[in-house]
Amino acid sequence: QVQLVESGGGLVQAGGSLRLSCEASGRTFSSYAMGWFRQAPGKEREFVASITWSGRSTYYLDSVKGRFTISRDNAKNTVYLQMNSLKPEDTAVYCCASAASPYRPVVGDSLQYDNWGQGTQVTVSS
């Protein structure tokens, strides 16, 4: 059973930064792509970023390109989301997810992820 635990959310002013972490356990972390999704109140879940198992390739939602950076440390079984220049519209619950198949790049299709964390709240005030 894979467990994903996020941390690092909080309240920040517009223009500020936060770094989210997601620690994984339960299977070989380094074999699976990882992703970050977010869900704002009253809205559908939205893909934010993903990273391949090796970390060599990353993918982003257009609206976060240049502001957010996804990375991973396979020795620590952890994936990160560095968020800079935060905007009020970034306010949401952020969840990490692990790909369902090893050594397979995944991007925004949530059906390609089979394990999800509980999420961490990010609130950006104007």
Short mmCIF file of C-alpha atoms in Angstrom, two decimals:
data_model
loop_
_atom_site.label_atom_id
_atom_site.label_comp_id
_atom_site.label_asym_id
_atom_site.label_seq_id
_atom_site.Cartn_x
_atom_site.Cartn_y
_atom_site.Cartn_z
CA GLN A 1 0.00 0.00 0.00
CA VAL A 2 1.47 3.31 -1.07
CA GLN A 3 1.22 6.20 1.33
CA LEU A 4 1.73 9.82 0.33
CA VAL A 5 1.98 12.54 2.94
CA GLU A 6 2.08 16.19 1.95
CA SER A 7 3.38 19.07 4.00
CA GLY A 8 4.36 22.70 3.58
CA GLY A 9 1.05 24.39 2.89
CA GLY A 10 -0.06 27.54 4.64
CA LEU A 11 -1.13 31.13 4.34
CA VAL A 12 1.02 33.50 2.30
CA GLN A 13 0.62 36.94 0.79
CA ALA A 14 0.45 37.43 -2.95
CA GLY A 15 3.95 37.42 -4.39
CA GLY A 16 5.23 35.11 -1.69
CA SER A 17 6.60 31.58 -1.86
CA LEU A 18 5.88 28.17 -0.42
CA ARG A 19 7.54 24.80 -0.83
CA LEU A 20 5.37 21.72 -0.69
CA SER A 21 6.76 18.28 0.08
CA CYS A 22 5.29 14.85 -0.48
CA GLU A 23 6.92 11.86 1.15
CA ALA A 24 6.11 8.46 -0.26
CA SER A 25 6.31 4.99 1.23
CA GLY A 26 5.21 1.53 0.26
CA ARG A 27 6.89 0.88 -3.07
CA THR A 28 9.96 1.77 -5.09
CA PHE A 29 9.58 5.52 -5.33
CA SER A 30 12.29 5.95 -7.95
CA SER A 31 10.39 3.84 -10.48
CA TYR A 32 7.29 6.01 -10.69
CA ALA A 33 6.42 9.40 -12.11
CA MET A 34 4.84 11.79 -9.62
CA GLY A 35 2.39 14.63 -9.99
CA TRP A 36 0.84 17.53 -8.14
CA PHE A 37 -2.83 18.46 -8.53
CA ARG A 38 -4.93 21.15 -6.88
CA GLN A 39 -8.59 21.72 -6.19
CA ALA A 40 -10.09 25.09 -5.34
CA PRO A 41 -13.50 25.42 -3.68
CA GLY A 42 -16.29 24.84 -6.18
CA LYS A 43 -13.87 23.83 -8.94
CA GLU A 44 -12.71 20.57 -10.43
CA ARG A 45 -9.36 19.07 -9.60
CA GLU A 46 -6.64 20.51 -11.82
CA PHE A 47 -3.24 19.19 -12.90
CA VAL A 48 -0.38 21.41 -11.77
CA ALA A 49 2.88 19.61 -12.53
CA SER A 50 4.46 16.21 -12.99
CA ILE A 51 7.93 14.73 -13.09
CA THR A 52 9.27 11.52 -14.55
CA TRP A 53 10.76 8.78 -12.37
CA SER A 54 14.31 9.96 -13.06
CA GLY A 55 13.49 13.63 -12.71
CA ARG A 56 14.80 14.39 -16.18
CA SER A 57 11.48 15.63 -17.56
CA THR A 58 8.89 17.89 -16.04
CA TYR A 59 5.50 19.15 -17.19
CA TYR A 60 3.43 22.11 -16.02
CA LEU A 61 0.05 23.74 -16.21
CA ASP A 62 0.48 26.80 -18.43
CA SER A 63 -0.58 29.23 -15.72
CA VAL A 64 2.17 28.09 -13.34
CA LYS A 65 5.06 27.87 -15.81
CA GLY A 66 7.93 30.06 -14.73
CA ARG A 67 6.55 30.31 -11.17
CA PHE A 68 6.38 26.70 -9.94
CA THR A 69 9.11 24.07 -10.04
CA ILE A 70 8.61 20.37 -9.42
CA SER A 71 11.58 18.28 -8.31
CA ARG A 72 12.28 15.01 -6.58
CA ASP A 73 14.86 13.40 -4.34
CA ASN A 74 14.71 9.66 -4.89
CA ALA A 75 17.05 9.01 -1.97
CA LYS A 76 14.49 10.63 0.32
CA ASN A 77 11.37 9.27 -1.44
CA THR A 78 10.14 12.83 -1.70
CA VAL A 79 8.74 15.06 -4.41
CA TYR A 80 8.65 18.83 -4.04
CA LEU A 81 6.71 21.73 -5.49
CA GLN A 82 8.43 25.08 -5.15
CA MET A 83 5.86 27.83 -5.66
CA ASN A 84 7.03 31.39 -6.23
CA SER A 85 5.19 34.59 -7.13
CA LEU A 86 2.02 33.14 -5.71
CA LYS A 87 -1.31 34.63 -6.73
CA PRO A 88 -4.72 34.51 -5.01
CA GLU A 89 -5.93 32.23 -7.80
CA ASP A 90 -3.38 29.64 -6.67
CA THR A 91 -5.44 29.13 -3.50
CA ALA A 92 -6.45 25.46 -3.34
CA VAL A 93 -5.84 22.14 -1.67
CA TYR A 94 -2.72 20.66 -3.25
CA CYS A 95 -2.34 16.88 -3.51
CA CYS A 96 0.48 14.74 -4.73
CA ALA A 97 -0.12 11.55 -6.68
CA SER A 98 1.96 8.64 -7.92
CA ALA A 99 1.71 7.08 -11.35
CA ALA A 100 -0.04 3.75 -11.67
CA SER A 101 2.65 2.19 -13.88
CA PRO A 102 6.44 2.24 -13.42
CA TYR A 103 8.76 3.88 -15.93
CA ARG A 104 5.89 5.60 -17.68
CA PRO A 105 5.67 9.36 -18.03
CA VAL A 106 2.33 10.81 -17.04
CA VAL A 107 1.04 14.32 -17.27
CA GLY A 108 -2.46 15.61 -16.61
CA ASP A 109 -4.71 12.56 -16.84
CA SER A 110 -5.67 11.79 -13.25
CA LEU A 111 -6.69 8.26 -14.26
CA GLN A 112 -3.00 7.47 -14.81
CA TYR A 113 -2.32 7.99 -11.10
CA ASP A 114 -3.33 5.37 -8.59
CA ASN A 115 -2.34 6.77 -5.22
CA TRP A 116 -3.16 10.16 -3.76
CA GLY A 117 -2.20 12.06 -0.67
CA GLN A 118 -4.67 13.78 1.64
CA GLY A 119 -3.66 17.22 0.48
CA THR A 120 -2.33 20.39 2.02
CA GLN A 121 -4.09 23.75 2.00
CA VAL A 122 -2.44 26.69 0.27
CA THR A 123 -4.07 30.07 0.78
CA VAL A 124 -2.78 33.18 -0.97
CA SER A 125 -4.10 36.50 0.29
CA SER A 126 -4.29 39.60 -1.87
#
